[in-house]
Short mmCIF file of C-alpha atoms and ligand atoms in Angstrom, two decimals:
data_model
loop_
_atom_site.label_atom_id
_atom_site.label_comp_id
_atom_site.label_asym_id
_atom_site.label_seq_id
_atom_site.Cartn_x
_atom_site.Cartn_y
_atom_site.Cartn_z
CA MET A 549 176.17 160.74 154.24
CA LYS A 550 176.19 164.20 155.80
CA LYS A 551 178.49 166.90 154.00
CA ILE A 552 179.01 170.08 156.10
CA GLY A 553 181.00 173.04 155.20
CA PHE A 554 183.04 175.24 157.58
CA LEU A 555 184.05 178.87 157.38
CA THR A 556 185.68 181.30 159.41
CA SER A 557 185.21 184.95 158.11
CA GLY A 558 186.19 188.44 159.53
CA GLY A 559 188.91 189.28 161.84
CA ASP A 560 190.31 185.76 163.80
CA CYS A 561 189.93 185.44 167.63
CA GLN A 562 191.66 183.24 170.09
CA SER A 563 188.75 180.75 170.06
CA LEU A 564 187.74 180.15 166.51
CA ASN A 565 189.46 176.44 166.41
CA ALA A 566 187.82 175.34 169.77
CA THR A 567 184.32 176.38 168.44
CA MET A 568 185.25 174.09 165.10
CA ARG A 569 186.39 171.34 167.06
CA GLY A 570 182.99 171.74 169.63
CA VAL A 571 181.04 171.19 166.31
CA ALA A 572 183.22 168.56 164.50
CA LYS A 573 183.35 166.53 167.86
CA THR A 574 179.67 166.47 168.17
CA LEU A 575 178.91 165.70 164.78
CA TYR A 576 181.53 162.63 164.43
CA GLN A 577 179.81 161.50 167.59
CA THR A 578 176.41 161.22 165.46
CA TYR A 579 177.72 160.69 161.99
CA PRO A 580 181.13 158.85 162.07
CA ASP A 581 181.19 159.39 158.24
CA VAL A 582 180.42 162.90 158.10
CA GLU A 583 182.42 164.72 155.50
CA ILE A 584 183.81 168.19 156.40
CA TYR A 585 184.79 170.71 153.81
CA GLY A 586 187.01 173.12 155.50
CA ILE A 587 186.50 176.32 153.56
CA LEU A 588 189.49 178.35 152.85
CA GLU A 589 189.64 181.92 153.91
CA GLY A 590 186.17 182.69 154.81
CA TYR A 591 183.48 183.58 151.94
CA LYS A 592 186.49 184.14 149.49
CA GLY A 593 186.96 180.21 149.49
CA LEU A 594 183.33 179.76 149.05
CA ILE A 595 183.17 182.36 146.08
CA TYR A 596 186.32 180.96 144.49
CA GLY A 597 185.66 177.28 145.38
CA ASN A 598 189.00 176.99 147.66
CA TYR A 599 188.38 174.07 150.51
CA ARG A 600 190.10 171.10 151.98
CA LYS A 601 188.68 167.82 153.20
CA MET A 602 188.94 167.84 156.95
CA LYS A 603 189.72 164.65 158.68
CA PRO A 604 188.91 163.88 162.62
CA SER A 605 192.54 164.25 163.19
CA ASP A 606 192.65 167.68 162.28
CA PHE A 607 190.27 168.75 164.93
CA SER A 608 192.60 167.29 167.64
CA GLY A 609 194.57 169.15 169.76
CA ILE A 610 193.20 172.69 168.58
CA LEU A 611 191.43 173.61 171.60
CA THR A 612 194.09 175.78 172.95
CA GLU A 613 195.36 176.96 169.51
CA GLY A 614 194.68 180.67 168.62
CA GLY A 615 193.73 181.52 164.94
CA THR A 616 192.22 179.38 162.68
CA ILE A 617 193.19 175.98 160.79
CA ILE A 618 191.16 177.03 157.76
CA GLY A 619 192.18 180.92 157.41
CA THR A 620 189.79 184.14 157.33
CA SER A 621 189.51 187.15 155.41
CA ARG A 622 187.37 190.25 155.33
CA GLN A 623 184.93 190.12 152.49
CA PRO A 624 182.50 193.48 153.28
CA PHE A 625 178.89 192.52 153.06
CA LYS A 626 178.14 195.58 150.96
CA LYS A 627 180.50 194.79 148.12
CA MET A 628 178.37 191.03 147.89
CA ARG A 629 176.38 191.91 145.55
CA GLU A 630 178.62 193.33 143.23
CA PRO A 631 180.57 191.80 140.76
CA ASP A 632 184.65 190.92 141.33
CA GLU A 633 187.04 192.34 139.12
CA ASN A 634 186.40 189.54 136.52
CA GLY A 635 182.67 190.25 136.37
CA LEU A 636 181.92 187.06 138.69
CA ASP A 637 178.78 187.15 140.64
CA LYS A 638 179.69 186.63 144.32
CA VAL A 639 176.45 185.37 145.63
CA GLU A 640 175.78 183.23 142.59
CA ALA A 641 179.37 181.66 142.69
CA MET A 642 178.86 180.77 146.49
CA LYS A 643 175.62 179.01 145.70
CA SER A 644 176.91 177.13 142.88
CA ASN A 645 179.99 175.68 144.83
CA TYR A 646 177.48 174.71 147.45
CA LYS A 647 175.32 172.95 145.52
CA LYS A 648 178.50 171.25 143.50
CA TRP A 649 180.42 170.07 146.53
CA GLY A 650 176.70 168.77 147.79
CA LEU A 651 177.00 170.30 151.33
CA ASP A 652 174.10 169.75 153.76
CA CYS A 653 175.03 172.98 155.62
CA LEU A 654 177.25 175.69 156.06
CA VAL A 655 178.67 176.24 159.68
CA ILE A 656 179.70 179.88 159.90
CA LEU A 657 182.21 181.43 162.43
CA GLY A 658 181.86 185.14 162.61
CA GLY A 659 180.91 188.60 163.73
CA ASN A 660 178.65 191.53 162.58
CA GLY A 661 179.58 191.57 158.53
CA THR A 662 179.97 187.95 158.49
CA HIS A 663 176.37 187.70 159.91
CA LYS A 664 174.85 189.50 157.30
CA THR A 665 176.38 187.68 154.52
CA ALA A 666 175.33 184.42 156.31
CA ASN A 667 171.56 185.86 156.27
CA LEU A 668 171.80 186.47 152.91
CA LEU A 669 173.00 183.03 152.02
CA SER A 670 169.95 181.68 153.96
CA GLU A 671 167.68 183.78 152.22
CA GLU A 672 169.03 182.40 148.90
CA SER A 673 168.07 179.08 150.47
CA LEU A 674 171.15 177.67 151.60
CA ASN A 675 171.27 175.78 155.03
CA VAL A 676 173.15 177.48 157.33
CA VAL A 677 174.13 177.67 161.25
CA THR A 678 176.28 180.64 162.68
CA LEU A 679 178.07 181.14 165.75
CA PRO A 680 179.15 184.19 167.06
CA LYS A 681 182.85 185.29 166.84
CA THR A 682 184.37 188.33 168.22
CA ILE A 683 186.58 190.09 170.76
CA ASP A 684 184.19 192.92 170.49
CA ASN A 685 181.38 191.13 171.65
CA ASP A 686 178.99 193.20 169.65
CA ILE A 687 176.63 190.45 168.11
CA TRP A 688 173.22 191.16 168.83
CA GLY A 689 171.14 188.23 170.22
CA THR A 690 173.75 187.03 172.47
CA ASP A 691 175.21 187.76 176.08
CA ILE A 692 178.57 186.79 175.10
CA THR A 693 180.90 185.75 171.89
CA PHE A 694 183.62 183.61 172.07
CA GLY A 695 187.23 185.65 171.92
CA PHE A 696 185.91 188.13 174.00
CA GLN A 697 187.12 187.03 177.32
CA SER A 698 190.41 185.81 176.17
CA ALA A 699 190.66 189.29 174.74
CA VAL A 700 189.65 191.16 177.68
CA ASN A 701 192.41 189.19 179.87
CA ILE A 702 195.02 190.27 177.32
CA ALA A 703 193.99 193.92 177.44
CA THR A 704 193.55 193.74 181.28
CA ASN A 705 197.12 192.22 181.32
CA ALA A 706 198.50 195.27 179.38
CA ILE A 707 196.68 197.82 182.04
CA ASP A 708 198.19 195.60 184.90
CA CYS A 709 201.77 195.92 183.28
CA ILE A 710 201.41 199.68 182.89
CA HIS A 711 199.95 200.12 186.41
CA THR A 712 203.42 199.28 187.83
CA THR A 713 205.39 201.63 185.51
CA ALA A 714 202.90 204.27 185.40
CA ALA A 715 203.32 204.32 189.67
CA SER A 716 207.17 204.60 189.33
CA HIS A 717 207.33 207.40 187.09
CA SER A 718 204.22 209.88 188.11
CA ARG A 719 202.84 209.77 184.40
CA VAL A 720 199.71 209.92 182.70
CA PHE A 721 199.17 206.63 180.78
CA ILE A 722 196.93 205.52 178.00
CA VAL A 723 196.23 202.25 176.93
CA GLU A 724 193.97 202.10 173.68
CA VAL A 725 192.00 198.79 173.45
CA MET A 726 190.53 197.41 170.30
CA GLY A 727 186.81 198.39 169.26
CA HIS A 728 185.85 200.91 166.90
CA LYS A 729 182.26 201.11 167.16
CA VAL A 730 181.69 199.54 170.38
CA GLY A 731 183.22 199.56 173.84
CA TRP A 732 182.76 196.04 175.64
CA LEU A 733 186.01 195.29 175.39
CA THR A 734 187.60 198.61 177.04
CA LEU A 735 184.96 198.66 179.46
CA HIS A 736 185.65 195.23 180.89
CA ALA A 737 189.38 195.58 180.42
CA GLY A 738 189.36 199.14 182.13
CA ILE A 739 187.17 197.91 185.07
CA ALA A 740 189.25 194.73 185.44
CA GLY A 741 192.65 196.73 185.22
CA GLY A 742 191.19 199.61 187.70
CA ALA A 743 191.63 202.49 185.14
CA ASP A 744 190.80 205.79 186.54
CA ILE A 745 189.23 207.22 183.10
CA ILE A 746 187.16 204.53 180.54
CA LEU A 747 186.46 206.44 177.31
CA LEU A 748 184.08 204.71 175.10
CA PRO A 749 182.57 205.08 171.71
CA GLU A 750 179.21 205.13 173.12
CA ILE A 751 179.73 207.95 175.78
CA PRO A 752 181.37 210.73 173.74
CA TYR A 753 183.79 212.56 175.97
CA ASP A 754 184.38 216.03 176.88
CA ILE A 755 188.23 216.72 177.17
CA ASP A 756 187.39 219.10 179.95
CA SER A 757 185.78 216.08 182.37
CA VAL A 758 189.02 214.21 181.52
CA VAL A 759 191.46 217.10 182.31
CA ALA A 760 189.06 217.68 185.48
CA ALA A 761 189.30 214.13 186.58
CA LEU A 762 192.90 214.07 186.27
CA ASP A 763 193.24 217.23 188.13
CA LYS A 764 191.04 216.14 191.02
CA ARG A 765 193.52 212.78 191.22
CA THR A 766 196.40 214.94 191.41
CA LYS A 767 194.95 217.48 194.19
CA GLU A 768 194.23 214.02 195.91
CA GLY A 769 198.17 213.22 195.90
CA LYS A 770 197.50 210.64 193.22
CA GLN A 771 201.05 209.98 191.44
CA PHE A 772 199.59 208.50 188.13
CA SER A 773 196.43 207.95 186.10
CA ILE A 774 195.61 205.32 183.79
CA LEU A 775 192.88 206.02 180.86
CA ALA A 776 191.34 202.64 178.69
CA VAL A 777 190.49 204.46 175.66
CA ALA A 778 188.82 202.70 173.10
CA GLU A 779 189.75 202.66 169.28
CA GLY A 780 186.52 204.07 168.61
CA ALA A 781 186.32 206.97 171.52
CA ILE A 782 184.95 210.28 170.01
CA SER A 783 184.85 213.44 171.67
CA LYS A 784 181.18 215.33 171.99
CA GLU A 785 182.34 217.79 169.31
CA ASP A 786 182.77 215.29 167.09
CA ALA A 787 179.94 213.16 167.47
CA ALA A 788 178.02 216.15 166.76
CA LEU A 789 179.15 216.33 163.33
CA SER A 790 177.49 214.54 160.28
CA LYS A 791 179.44 211.53 158.71
CA LYS A 792 180.63 213.50 155.97
CA GLU A 793 182.19 216.51 158.45
CA LEU A 794 183.70 214.05 160.38
CA LYS A 795 185.02 212.26 157.37
CA ALA A 796 186.63 215.40 156.33
CA LYS A 797 188.04 216.64 159.83
CA ARG A 798 189.69 212.82 160.05
CA LYS A 799 191.28 213.36 156.70
CA GLU A 800 193.08 216.50 158.22
CA ASN A 801 194.07 214.95 161.68
CA PRO A 802 197.86 214.23 162.17
CA TYR A 803 197.06 211.97 164.65
CA PRO A 804 197.86 208.15 164.11
CA SER A 805 194.99 207.40 166.48
CA ILE A 806 192.24 208.79 168.91
CA SER A 807 194.90 208.32 172.06
CA TYR A 808 197.32 210.21 170.62
CA GLN A 809 195.23 213.20 170.00
CA ILE A 810 193.92 212.80 173.56
CA GLY A 811 197.19 212.37 175.03
CA LYS A 812 198.37 216.00 173.60
CA GLU A 813 195.34 217.62 174.94
CA ILE A 814 196.35 215.99 178.21
CA GLU A 815 199.77 217.48 178.12
CA GLU A 816 198.56 220.79 176.86
CA ARG A 817 196.20 221.33 179.78
CA THR A 818 197.78 219.82 182.44
CA GLY A 819 201.39 219.84 182.03
CA GLN A 820 201.70 216.14 183.00
CA GLU A 821 203.70 213.50 180.81
CA VAL A 822 201.58 211.27 178.72
CA ARG A 823 202.63 207.83 177.67
CA ILE A 824 200.82 205.76 175.10
CA THR A 825 200.45 201.82 174.69
CA VAL A 826 198.46 200.30 171.95
CA PRO A 827 198.61 196.24 172.41
CA GLY A 828 196.41 196.38 169.18
CA HIS A 829 196.23 192.83 167.42
CA MET A 830 197.84 191.41 170.31
CA GLN A 831 194.27 191.47 171.95
CA ARG A 832 193.11 188.75 169.23
CA GLY A 833 196.17 186.22 169.56
CA GLY A 834 197.51 183.78 171.83
CA GLU A 835 195.56 180.83 173.27
CA PRO A 836 192.14 180.97 174.04
CA CYS A 837 191.10 181.34 178.16
CA PRO A 838 189.30 178.49 179.76
CA TYR A 839 186.22 180.55 180.05
CA ASP A 840 186.22 180.85 175.97
CA ARG A 841 187.44 177.20 175.93
CA VAL A 842 184.45 176.46 177.56
CA ILE A 843 181.77 178.38 175.70
CA SER A 844 183.07 177.73 172.36
CA SER A 845 183.09 173.79 173.68
CA ARG A 846 179.36 174.34 174.27
CA LEU A 847 178.18 176.69 171.44
CA GLY A 848 179.97 174.12 168.98
CA ALA A 849 177.97 171.11 170.49
CA ALA A 850 174.83 173.31 170.08
CA ALA A 851 175.22 173.82 166.61
CA ALA A 852 176.01 170.25 165.69
CA ARG A 853 172.70 169.48 167.22
CA LEU A 854 170.88 172.03 165.30
CA ILE A 855 172.54 170.60 162.05
CA ILE A 856 171.45 167.01 163.47
CA LYS A 857 167.84 168.26 163.70
CA GLU A 858 168.23 170.05 160.34
CA LYS A 859 167.02 173.35 161.97
CA TYR A 860 168.51 175.80 159.80
CA GLY A 861 168.98 179.58 159.45
CA TYR A 862 170.15 180.20 163.15
CA MET A 863 172.88 181.58 165.11
CA VAL A 864 173.37 179.83 168.41
CA GLY A 865 173.87 182.43 171.42
CA PHE A 866 173.69 182.83 175.06
CA LYS A 867 170.85 184.41 176.95
CA ASN A 868 171.15 184.29 180.72
CA GLY A 869 173.61 181.63 180.56
CA GLU A 870 171.33 179.34 178.32
CA ILE A 871 172.33 178.64 174.89
CA VAL A 872 169.30 179.81 172.37
CA PRO A 873 168.96 179.65 168.72
CA VAL A 874 168.43 183.26 167.40
CA PRO A 875 167.00 183.26 163.90
CA LEU A 876 169.37 185.02 161.45
CA GLY A 877 167.34 187.64 160.18
CA GLU A 878 167.39 189.15 164.11
CA VAL A 879 170.87 188.92 164.05
CA ALA A 880 171.92 190.38 161.10
CA GLY A 881 172.89 193.99 160.86
CA LYS A 882 172.31 195.08 164.11
CA LEU A 883 175.00 195.83 166.73
CA LYS A 884 174.80 195.18 170.55
CA MET A 885 176.13 198.14 171.95
CA VAL A 886 176.94 199.56 175.64
CA ASP A 887 174.18 201.22 177.14
CA PRO A 888 175.27 204.35 178.85
CA ASP A 889 172.62 204.29 181.29
CA SER A 890 173.29 200.28 181.96
CA SER A 891 173.85 199.07 185.66
CA ILE A 892 177.69 198.40 184.68
CA ILE A 893 178.41 201.81 183.80
CA LYS A 894 176.39 203.27 186.82
CA GLU A 895 178.55 200.89 189.08
CA ALA A 896 181.73 202.08 187.59
CA LYS A 897 181.00 205.63 188.01
CA GLY A 898 179.93 204.54 191.54
CA LEU A 899 183.57 203.28 191.91
CA GLY A 900 184.93 206.89 190.76
CA ILE A 901 185.44 205.81 187.23
CA CYS A 902 185.08 208.92 184.87
CA PHE A 903 183.71 208.08 181.49
CA GLY A 904 184.44 211.83 180.12
CA ASP A 905 180.88 212.89 179.97
O1 F6P B 639 186.51 192.75 165.18
C1 F6P B 639 187.19 192.84 165.53
C2 F6P B 639 188.81 193.84 165.42
O2 F6P B 639 189.50 193.39 166.25
C3 F6P B 639 188.30 195.28 165.94
O3 F6P B 639 188.17 195.29 167.46
C4 F6P B 639 189.38 195.79 165.53
O4 F6P B 639 188.93 197.23 165.67
C5 F6P B 639 189.36 195.36 164.14
O5 F6P B 639 189.11 193.86 164.05
C6 F6P B 639 190.74 195.50 163.63
O6 F6P B 639 190.62 194.93 162.08
P1 F6P B 639 191.89 194.23 161.45
O7 F6P B 639 191.93 192.95 161.23
O8 F6P B 639 191.27 194.65 159.62
O9 F6P B 639 192.96 195.12 161.56
#
């Protein structure tokens, strides 16, 4: 009898349950008596031995349910090799629970940090299959991650709502979109929401360019402007600093986030009134959009097929619309970032969108 452990790790997203359902339903078709262990709260459950045995009924009715039915937590990869506060060796503890429970494979759903630990476990000879989860769409080795499209819809909706009020009041509005290191979500929501200025971590901005773009709009008779700003947007000046210098500068920074700093600078430079909206964790909440439900079901089925074939050590990803297994060693430790020279950026610039560069 097969025993499979499911684990969801890192920040959640809308489509985790839909993905687990895809894996489970496909496994139950082939192995009606498969035992699924729901490992609770991500790697924490694997380290401390917390799980619950799942039943087929646990996977019914969850296609449209956001969050994760087995909980999640952030367990930083860089601390995995460090003992916990009681001296417990976390990696050994995970290996030992895996063996104690008699698992044939771990199915791990997560983002970048999660993949580093998944690769570590695979290198430690555990059987691992992973699935690419994140609203950030920044996992290397896959064109798309599940959760991304649902978050794009929410962030776009936030910009859409802002549009009507911005037009009535003749103001500048900033919508801050999630994404500390990468700007996929801001880029897609910004284009979809018709933002005039999009600022991404990958394209450091010059406030002069931002102000020039706003002035141009005013001269053209435009009553309002909307900026889609990634959480991790960074000025050219700050991007030129060393990590240490940047850390020290940020300690002194009085603003709650980059949008507030940009907003203040815009007000001072243009005299226009600025308002800031931060949809925050709403972007990870609610139900998965139909597109995510489809890719989650497909990726889940593909992950189950790998398990059936006993092909371990892979993430299932999308390449040009097809599902491909990608070796974990290739995925771990890399980020898929927005290329400033890519066609999507060129097309957006062609539409007149300013990226502050
Ligand atoms: O990794 C997804 C993400 O939503 C990022 O876009 C965001 O910066 C971060 O998680 C927020 O993390 P937390 O759940 O720790 O607030």
